[in-house]
């Protein structure tokens, strides 16, 4: 009889230990996932910069060579750090590494259009990897009940930085040449619609903790203002106008400010998640 | 009620996980077997424990079965609630107690399907937008082609008109050519007339000069006559003096000289008449001389005018020569212009024919653009 009671007590204690271990493991997974997500986000930003600089280099601007090498070094460092994590087993990560190594070797021979396409594919892969990592690390609405719309952060919010990044690349080219071809108009209009959707629809759906309410709303207003300004410039200064007067630098700055505003919201969301964990 | 029955098991599975729960269930079953063995040696305690354990095993097993069936129903419901349009995996909230790996694999696959679906949606939107742009551009091209067609038709009409103008110009050129020929002929005729005029003028000049010479001779003769009449006057004066002297001597002579006085008187009268005749001759000669002077002056004027006419006729002749050369030049140029106008007329005709081809091409383009617009519209419709 006593043995049976002891047995039950041991089972109960085991259950408690197992539960504690589960909770710790989940939290560790979430923290690890958060760290990986920060690294992947940095990778995305660096690859976006690499896209722009390598395009400039392929168009004859050799002054960017040093900065290009610096960015490649940073990407390689982050890649090495992530290669030791569980995310390295993901087929998307393996695909990115393979693509990156091929791209850095072939960069001399590729043409600007192909270069843009290759970088965009890599960034798209990294965006999916970020979302997968968030899901696999239980950084979703099921686990983070205080932030039910966290899924928009890992997909729509991060994707919007890439949408603005693409519009920046195309827009800078258009402003430099002083002419917007039909294909550029179609692409820019399409990207503009995406940016408008993010600004009007997605940003307002992001969840936030009560303690971050003021900060969140300020960041949202800033981002929406920047994005509205950007979409207006795209619509009226690049697409609809017969004579393009905006300089490449001004457009680049405006687009970069919009990306920075989105990044601020992203970082703010990460801060809130850390507090939740 | 069933929910209440399985609630403890559900909480336990949530707390420790499915695998741990199954492990505990297996342990309880193992305990059941052990207790069944103990039943042989210690029947009272063992039977109680066996019963308790059996209840626990039954409860855990039954509730697990119920949870399984509930989970399957929940899973089915969740799948039924899926939005086939958006394919958004985030709307699929599965709080599953079942083994996590299979659910995770399912969610991963669903997430990938969601991405593929989103990509296709984006492509469709882009195609839709591109189709709208194509329709817009096709419409603009259609409008431009129509304008081009209208402008080309107007140009063709203008060229036809120009062609007709060229024909008229050619006719006018031919008329000018004929007129210049006639002018040339008239100039030649004028020249021959001028030549005759110059000959006549020469004759007139010569006659005038001869007349001038005759008048000069006449003046010479008149001067001789004047000299003679002066002589006669002088003789008459002398005779009158003589007669007077004779009268005086006759008077001196007295009666004897009366007859002489009469003769003297008669001589005096004769001398007086001679003097009067001489005076008359002298005055007539003067008048004749004055007249001849006038005639000489007139003749000089005639000579001068005739010379002037001659020089003017020379100028006219020179002018006529120039006119002849000019008309010859005009003729040659008119011939060149005529040739050029014919070439232009031929070129205009060719342009007119090409314009017709352009018009036809523009019409064909308009038709193609219309078809393109229809295809783009169909493409847009397919994306909706």
Short mmCIF file of N, CA, C and O in Angstrom, two decimals, chain A residues 1-5 7-8 11 14-16 18-20 22-23 92 124 127-133 135-136 138 141-142 145 148-156 182 185-187 189-190 193-194 239, chain B residues 12-18 20 24 27-28 31 35 38 45 48-49 52-53 56 87-90 92-95 100 104 107-108 111-112 114-116 118-119 121-123 125-126 129-130 133-134 137:
data_model
loop_
_atom_site.label_atom_id
_atom_site.label_comp_id
_atom_site.label_asym_id
_atom_site.label_seq_id
_atom_site.Cartn_x
_atom_site.Cartn_y
_atom_site.Cartn_z
N UNK A 1 0.83 -1.21 0.00
CA UNK A 1 0.00 0.00 0.00
C UNK A 1 0.86 1.27 0.00
O UNK A 1 0.63 2.19 -0.78
N UNK A 2 1.82 1.24 0.89
CA UNK A 2 2.69 2.39 0.98
C UNK A 2 3.51 2.56 -0.28
O UNK A 2 3.77 3.69 -0.71
N UNK A 3 3.89 1.40 -0.81
CA UNK A 3 4.68 1.44 -2.06
C UNK A 3 3.85 2.09 -3.17
O UNK A 3 4.35 2.90 -3.96
N UNK A 4 2.59 1.76 -3.16
CA UNK A 4 1.71 2.32 -4.20
C UNK A 4 1.59 3.81 -4.03
O UNK A 4 1.65 4.56 -5.01
N UNK A 5 1.42 4.23 -2.77
CA UNK A 5 1.30 5.68 -2.52
C UNK A 5 2.59 6.37 -2.94
O UNK A 5 2.58 7.45 -3.56
N UNK A 7 4.66 5.38 -5.12
CA UNK A 7 4.65 5.33 -6.59
C UNK A 7 3.85 6.50 -7.17
O UNK A 7 4.31 7.20 -8.09
N UNK A 8 2.70 6.73 -6.59
CA UNK A 8 1.84 7.84 -7.07
C UNK A 8 2.54 9.17 -6.84
O UNK A 8 2.52 10.08 -7.67
N UNK A 11 5.22 9.64 -9.30
CA UNK A 11 4.64 10.01 -10.59
C UNK A 11 4.25 11.47 -10.61
O UNK A 11 4.49 12.20 -11.59
N UNK A 14 7.31 13.56 -10.85
CA UNK A 14 7.83 13.44 -12.23
C UNK A 14 7.05 14.36 -13.17
O UNK A 14 7.62 15.03 -14.02
N UNK A 15 5.72 14.32 -12.94
CA UNK A 15 4.86 15.17 -13.78
C UNK A 15 5.24 16.63 -13.62
O UNK A 15 5.33 17.39 -14.59
N UNK A 16 5.46 17.02 -12.35
CA UNK A 16 5.85 18.42 -12.08
C UNK A 16 7.17 18.75 -12.75
O UNK A 16 7.33 19.82 -13.38
N UNK A 18 8.52 17.23 -15.31
CA UNK A 18 8.34 17.23 -16.78
C UNK A 18 7.73 18.55 -17.22
O UNK A 18 8.16 19.16 -18.21
N UNK A 19 6.73 19.01 -16.48
CA UNK A 19 6.08 20.28 -16.82
C UNK A 19 7.07 21.44 -16.76
O UNK A 19 7.14 22.28 -17.67
N UNK A 20 7.84 21.47 -15.68
CA UNK A 20 8.84 22.52 -15.52
C UNK A 20 9.84 22.50 -16.66
O UNK A 20 10.21 23.54 -17.23
N UNK A 22 9.34 21.26 -19.64
CA UNK A 22 8.63 21.68 -20.87
C UNK A 22 8.58 23.20 -20.98
O UNK A 22 8.85 23.77 -22.03
N UNK A 23 8.20 23.79 -19.82
CA UNK A 23 8.07 25.25 -19.82
C UNK A 23 9.43 25.89 -20.11
O UNK A 23 9.54 26.80 -20.93
N UNK A 92 15.49 25.82 -46.07
CA UNK A 92 15.54 27.19 -46.58
C UNK A 92 16.90 27.82 -46.25
O UNK A 92 17.45 28.56 -47.06
N UNK A 124 13.47 36.80 -50.42
CA UNK A 124 12.19 36.11 -50.28
C UNK A 124 12.36 34.83 -49.46
O UNK A 124 11.54 34.53 -48.57
N UNK A 127 12.80 35.74 -45.86
CA UNK A 127 11.53 36.15 -45.24
C UNK A 127 10.75 34.91 -44.80
O UNK A 127 10.19 34.88 -43.70
N UNK A 128 10.70 33.91 -45.68
CA UNK A 128 9.99 32.68 -45.32
C UNK A 128 10.69 31.99 -44.16
O UNK A 128 10.04 31.44 -43.25
N UNK A 129 12.03 32.03 -44.18
CA UNK A 129 12.80 31.38 -43.10
C UNK A 129 12.49 32.04 -41.76
O UNK A 129 12.33 31.36 -40.74
N UNK A 130 12.38 33.37 -41.78
CA UNK A 130 12.06 34.12 -40.55
C UNK A 130 10.70 33.68 -40.01
O UNK A 130 10.54 33.44 -38.80
N UNK A 131 9.74 33.57 -40.90
CA UNK A 131 8.40 33.18 -40.47
C UNK A 131 8.41 31.74 -39.94
O UNK A 131 7.79 31.44 -38.92
N UNK A 132 9.13 30.87 -40.66
CA UNK A 132 9.20 29.47 -40.22
C UNK A 132 9.84 29.39 -38.83
O UNK A 132 9.38 28.63 -37.96
N UNK A 133 10.90 30.16 -38.64
CA UNK A 133 11.60 30.14 -37.34
C UNK A 133 10.68 30.62 -36.23
O UNK A 133 10.69 30.07 -35.12
N UNK A 135 7.41 30.39 -36.16
CA UNK A 135 6.43 29.34 -35.89
C UNK A 135 7.05 28.18 -35.14
O UNK A 135 6.49 27.67 -34.16
N UNK A 136 8.25 27.77 -35.60
CA UNK A 136 8.90 26.61 -34.96
C UNK A 136 9.34 26.92 -33.54
O UNK A 136 9.49 26.00 -32.72
N UNK A 138 7.64 28.64 -31.45
CA UNK A 138 6.42 28.93 -30.69
C UNK A 138 6.22 30.41 -30.43
O UNK A 138 5.73 30.83 -29.38
N UNK A 141 0.60 33.18 -32.20
CA UNK A 141 -0.54 33.64 -31.40
C UNK A 141 -1.01 32.59 -30.40
O UNK A 141 -1.60 32.93 -29.37
N UNK A 142 -0.75 31.29 -30.67
CA UNK A 142 -1.17 30.24 -29.73
C UNK A 142 -0.34 30.29 -28.45
O UNK A 142 -0.86 30.06 -27.36
N UNK A 145 -0.29 34.59 -26.10
CA UNK A 145 -1.72 34.95 -26.08
C UNK A 145 -1.92 36.45 -25.87
O UNK A 145 -2.95 37.00 -26.26
N UNK A 148 -2.17 38.50 -29.90
CA UNK A 148 -2.86 37.55 -30.79
C UNK A 148 -2.55 37.76 -32.27
O UNK A 148 -2.72 36.84 -33.05
N UNK A 149 -2.12 38.97 -32.67
CA UNK A 149 -1.84 39.21 -34.09
C UNK A 149 -0.35 39.24 -34.39
O UNK A 149 0.08 39.90 -35.33
N UNK A 150 0.42 38.52 -33.56
CA UNK A 150 1.87 38.53 -33.74
C UNK A 150 2.26 37.98 -35.11
O UNK A 150 3.32 38.32 -35.65
N UNK A 151 1.37 37.16 -35.70
CA UNK A 151 1.67 36.57 -37.00
C UNK A 151 1.91 37.63 -38.08
O UNK A 151 2.70 37.43 -39.00
N UNK A 152 1.25 38.79 -37.96
CA UNK A 152 1.44 39.86 -38.94
C UNK A 152 2.85 40.42 -38.89
O UNK A 152 3.36 40.95 -39.88
N UNK A 153 3.49 40.34 -37.72
CA UNK A 153 4.85 40.87 -37.59
C UNK A 153 5.81 40.02 -38.42
O UNK A 153 6.64 40.56 -39.17
N UNK A 154 5.65 38.69 -38.31
CA UNK A 154 6.60 37.79 -38.98
C UNK A 154 6.37 37.72 -40.48
O UNK A 154 7.30 37.36 -41.21
N UNK A 155 5.22 38.09 -40.95
CA UNK A 155 4.98 38.01 -42.39
C UNK A 155 4.81 39.40 -43.01
O UNK A 155 5.72 39.91 -43.66
N UNK A 156 3.65 40.02 -42.79
CA UNK A 156 3.33 41.26 -43.51
C UNK A 156 4.28 42.41 -43.18
O UNK A 156 4.70 43.15 -44.07
N UNK A 182 7.19 51.62 -69.15
CA UNK A 182 5.89 51.00 -68.84
C UNK A 182 6.02 49.89 -67.82
O UNK A 182 5.21 49.78 -66.89
N UNK A 185 6.53 51.33 -64.45
CA UNK A 185 5.27 51.89 -63.94
C UNK A 185 4.41 50.78 -63.35
O UNK A 185 3.82 50.94 -62.28
N UNK A 186 4.34 49.65 -64.08
CA UNK A 186 3.52 48.54 -63.58
C UNK A 186 4.08 48.03 -62.25
O UNK A 186 3.33 47.85 -61.28
N UNK A 187 5.38 47.83 -62.20
CA UNK A 187 6.00 47.30 -60.96
C UNK A 187 5.81 48.28 -59.81
O UNK A 187 5.44 47.89 -58.70
N UNK A 189 3.58 50.66 -59.48
CA UNK A 189 2.17 50.74 -59.07
C UNK A 189 1.79 49.56 -58.19
O UNK A 189 1.11 49.73 -57.16
N UNK A 190 2.25 48.39 -58.60
CA UNK A 190 1.95 47.19 -57.83
C UNK A 190 2.55 47.27 -56.42
O UNK A 190 1.88 46.97 -55.42
N UNK A 193 0.67 49.76 -54.28
CA UNK A 193 -0.57 49.21 -53.71
C UNK A 193 -0.28 48.40 -52.45
O UNK A 193 -1.01 48.50 -51.45
N UNK A 194 0.81 47.63 -52.50
CA UNK A 194 1.19 46.82 -51.33
C UNK A 194 1.51 47.71 -50.14
O UNK A 194 1.12 47.42 -49.00
N UNK A 239 5.28 57.98 -61.45
CA UNK A 239 4.41 57.26 -62.39
C UNK A 239 3.63 58.22 -63.27
O UNK A 239 3.67 58.13 -64.50
N UNK B 12 -4.01 17.30 -17.65
CA UNK B 12 -2.78 16.55 -17.42
C UNK B 12 -1.96 16.45 -18.70
O UNK B 12 -0.75 16.65 -18.71
N UNK B 13 -2.62 16.17 -19.81
CA UNK B 13 -1.92 16.08 -21.10
C UNK B 13 -1.32 17.44 -21.46
O UNK B 13 -0.19 17.54 -21.94
N UNK B 14 -2.08 18.51 -21.20
CA UNK B 14 -1.55 19.86 -21.46
C UNK B 14 -0.33 20.14 -20.60
O UNK B 14 0.63 20.77 -21.00
N UNK B 15 -0.41 19.65 -19.36
CA UNK B 15 0.62 19.96 -18.37
C UNK B 15 1.92 19.25 -18.68
O UNK B 15 2.99 19.86 -18.64
N UNK B 16 1.81 17.93 -18.95
CA UNK B 16 3.04 17.13 -19.09
C UNK B 16 3.31 16.69 -20.52
O UNK B 16 4.37 16.17 -20.82
N UNK B 17 2.35 16.88 -21.38
CA UNK B 17 2.54 16.45 -22.77
C UNK B 17 1.95 15.09 -23.00
O UNK B 17 1.78 14.28 -22.07
N UNK B 18 1.72 14.81 -24.28
CA UNK B 18 1.04 13.56 -24.66
C UNK B 18 1.92 12.34 -24.38
O UNK B 18 1.45 11.33 -23.84
N UNK B 20 4.37 11.95 -22.22
CA UNK B 20 4.50 11.69 -20.78
C UNK B 20 3.22 11.05 -20.25
O UNK B 20 3.27 10.14 -19.41
N UNK B 24 2.81 7.51 -18.46
CA UNK B 24 2.18 7.30 -17.14
C UNK B 24 1.10 6.23 -17.24
O UNK B 24 0.97 5.36 -16.36
N UNK B 27 2.68 2.99 -17.29
CA UNK B 27 3.15 2.65 -15.93
C UNK B 27 2.00 2.11 -15.08
O UNK B 27 2.16 1.15 -14.33
N UNK B 28 0.86 2.78 -15.18
CA UNK B 28 -0.31 2.34 -14.43
C UNK B 28 -0.74 0.93 -14.87
O UNK B 28 -1.12 0.10 -14.04
N UNK B 31 1.64 -1.34 -13.41
CA UNK B 31 1.31 -1.48 -11.98
C UNK B 31 0.13 -2.45 -11.80
O UNK B 31 0.10 -3.24 -10.85
N UNK B 35 0.22 -5.63 -9.50
CA UNK B 35 -0.77 -5.80 -8.43
C UNK B 35 -1.54 -7.11 -8.61
O UNK B 35 -1.88 -7.78 -7.61
N UNK B 38 0.58 -9.62 -7.11
CA UNK B 38 0.56 -9.51 -5.65
C UNK B 38 -0.73 -10.10 -5.06
O UNK B 38 -0.78 -10.48 -3.89
N UNK B 45 -5.11 -6.29 0.43
CA UNK B 45 -4.49 -5.03 -0.01
C UNK B 45 -4.38 -4.98 -1.52
O UNK B 45 -4.71 -3.96 -2.16
N UNK B 48 -7.66 -4.30 -3.29
CA UNK B 48 -8.08 -2.88 -3.20
C UNK B 48 -7.27 -2.02 -4.18
O UNK B 48 -7.82 -1.21 -4.94
N UNK B 49 -5.99 -2.22 -4.05
CA UNK B 49 -5.11 -1.45 -4.94
C UNK B 49 -5.38 -1.77 -6.41
O UNK B 49 -5.36 -0.87 -7.28
N UNK B 52 -8.43 0.05 -7.43
CA UNK B 52 -8.16 1.49 -7.63
C UNK B 52 -7.39 1.70 -8.93
O UNK B 52 -7.70 2.58 -9.74
N UNK B 53 -6.36 0.90 -9.07
CA UNK B 53 -5.51 1.03 -10.25
C UNK B 53 -6.29 0.79 -11.53
O UNK B 53 -6.11 1.48 -12.54
N UNK B 56 -8.31 3.66 -12.31
CA UNK B 56 -7.46 4.73 -12.88
C UNK B 56 -7.10 4.45 -14.33
O UNK B 56 -7.18 5.32 -15.20
N UNK B 87 -6.27 30.91 -47.71
CA UNK B 87 -5.35 29.82 -47.35
C UNK B 87 -4.44 30.24 -46.21
O UNK B 87 -3.31 29.77 -46.11
N UNK B 88 -4.93 31.16 -45.36
CA UNK B 88 -4.06 31.69 -44.31
C UNK B 88 -3.98 30.71 -43.14
O UNK B 88 -4.98 30.45 -42.46
N UNK B 89 -2.77 30.15 -42.92
CA UNK B 89 -2.60 29.15 -41.88
C UNK B 89 -2.81 29.75 -40.49
O UNK B 89 -3.10 29.04 -39.52
N UNK B 90 -2.66 31.07 -40.38
CA UNK B 90 -2.80 31.69 -39.06
C UNK B 90 -4.24 31.68 -38.55
O UNK B 90 -4.49 31.81 -37.36
N UNK B 92 -5.98 29.13 -38.79
CA UNK B 92 -6.22 27.74 -38.37
C UNK B 92 -5.63 27.57 -36.96
O UNK B 92 -4.45 27.25 -36.79
N UNK B 93 -6.43 27.85 -35.97
CA UNK B 93 -5.92 27.79 -34.59
C UNK B 93 -6.21 26.40 -34.03
O UNK B 93 -7.35 26.05 -33.71
N UNK B 94 -5.14 25.62 -33.96
CA UNK B 94 -5.29 24.24 -33.48
C UNK B 94 -4.64 24.10 -32.12
O UNK B 94 -3.42 24.04 -32.01
N UNK B 95 -5.49 24.05 -31.11
CA UNK B 95 -4.94 23.79 -29.76
C UNK B 95 -4.95 22.28 -29.54
O UNK B 95 -5.79 21.75 -28.81
N UNK B 100 2.66 16.56 -31.28
CA UNK B 100 2.88 17.88 -31.89
C UNK B 100 3.54 17.77 -33.26
O UNK B 100 3.25 18.57 -34.15
N UNK B 104 2.61 19.88 -36.48
CA UNK B 104 3.60 20.85 -36.97
C UNK B 104 3.89 20.63 -38.45
O UNK B 104 3.99 21.58 -39.23
N UNK B 107 1.05 21.88 -40.40
CA UNK B 107 1.03 23.35 -40.43
C UNK B 107 2.10 23.89 -41.37
O UNK B 107 1.89 24.87 -42.08
N UNK B 108 3.28 23.21 -41.35
CA UNK B 108 4.36 23.64 -42.25
C UNK B 108 3.90 23.54 -43.71
O UNK B 108 4.10 24.46 -44.52
N UNK B 111 1.40 26.09 -44.46
CA UNK B 111 2.03 27.40 -44.58
C UNK B 111 2.67 27.56 -45.97
O UNK B 111 2.58 28.61 -46.60
N UNK B 112 3.33 26.52 -46.44
CA UNK B 112 3.94 26.56 -47.76
C UNK B 112 2.86 26.73 -48.84
O UNK B 112 3.04 27.50 -49.80
N UNK B 114 0.04 28.15 -48.38
CA UNK B 114 -0.38 29.55 -48.23
C UNK B 114 0.55 30.48 -49.00
O UNK B 114 0.10 31.39 -49.70
N UNK B 115 1.84 30.21 -48.90
CA UNK B 115 2.81 31.07 -49.61
C UNK B 115 2.65 30.92 -51.12
O UNK B 115 2.68 31.91 -51.85
N UNK B 116 2.52 29.67 -51.57
CA UNK B 116 2.34 29.44 -53.01
C UNK B 116 1.06 30.15 -53.49
O UNK B 116 1.05 30.82 -54.53
N UNK B 118 -0.36 32.73 -52.09
CA UNK B 118 -0.13 34.18 -52.08
C UNK B 118 0.67 34.63 -53.30
O UNK B 118 0.37 35.65 -53.92
N UNK B 119 1.68 33.84 -53.62
CA UNK B 119 2.50 34.18 -54.80
C UNK B 119 1.63 34.21 -56.04
O UNK B 119 1.73 35.14 -56.87
N UNK B 121 -1.57 34.62 -56.16
CA UNK B 121 -2.47 35.78 -56.07
C UNK B 121 -1.76 37.05 -56.50
O UNK B 121 -2.31 37.87 -57.26
N UNK B 122 -0.54 37.21 -56.01
CA UNK B 122 0.23 38.41 -56.37
C UNK B 122 0.50 38.45 -57.87
O UNK B 122 0.39 39.50 -58.49
N UNK B 123 0.87 37.31 -58.41
CA UNK B 123 1.11 37.25 -59.85
C UNK B 123 -0.16 37.61 -60.61
O UNK B 123 -0.14 38.37 -61.59
N UNK B 125 -2.63 39.40 -59.52
CA UNK B 125 -2.89 40.84 -59.37
C UNK B 125 -2.01 41.64 -60.33
O UNK B 125 -2.46 42.60 -60.94
N UNK B 126 -0.76 41.21 -60.39
CA UNK B 126 0.16 41.91 -61.28
C UNK B 126 -0.29 41.74 -62.74
O UNK B 126 -0.25 42.69 -63.52
N UNK B 129 -3.26 43.90 -63.20
CA UNK B 129 -2.86 45.29 -63.35
C UNK B 129 -2.21 45.52 -64.70
O UNK B 129 -2.47 46.51 -65.38
N UNK B 130 -1.33 44.57 -65.09
CA UNK B 130 -0.66 44.69 -66.39
C UNK B 130 -1.69 44.68 -67.51
O UNK B 130 -1.57 45.43 -68.48
N UNK B 133 -3.22 47.93 -67.76
CA UNK B 133 -2.30 48.86 -68.42
C UNK B 133 -2.29 48.62 -69.93
O UNK B 133 -2.28 49.56 -70.71
N UNK B 134 -2.28 47.33 -70.31
CA UNK B 134 -2.28 46.99 -71.74
C UNK B 134 -3.55 47.52 -72.40
O UNK B 134 -3.51 48.09 -73.49
N UNK B 137 -3.19 51.24 -72.66
CA UNK B 137 -2.24 51.60 -73.71
C UNK B 137 -2.81 51.27 -75.09
O UNK B 137 -2.64 52.04 -76.04
#
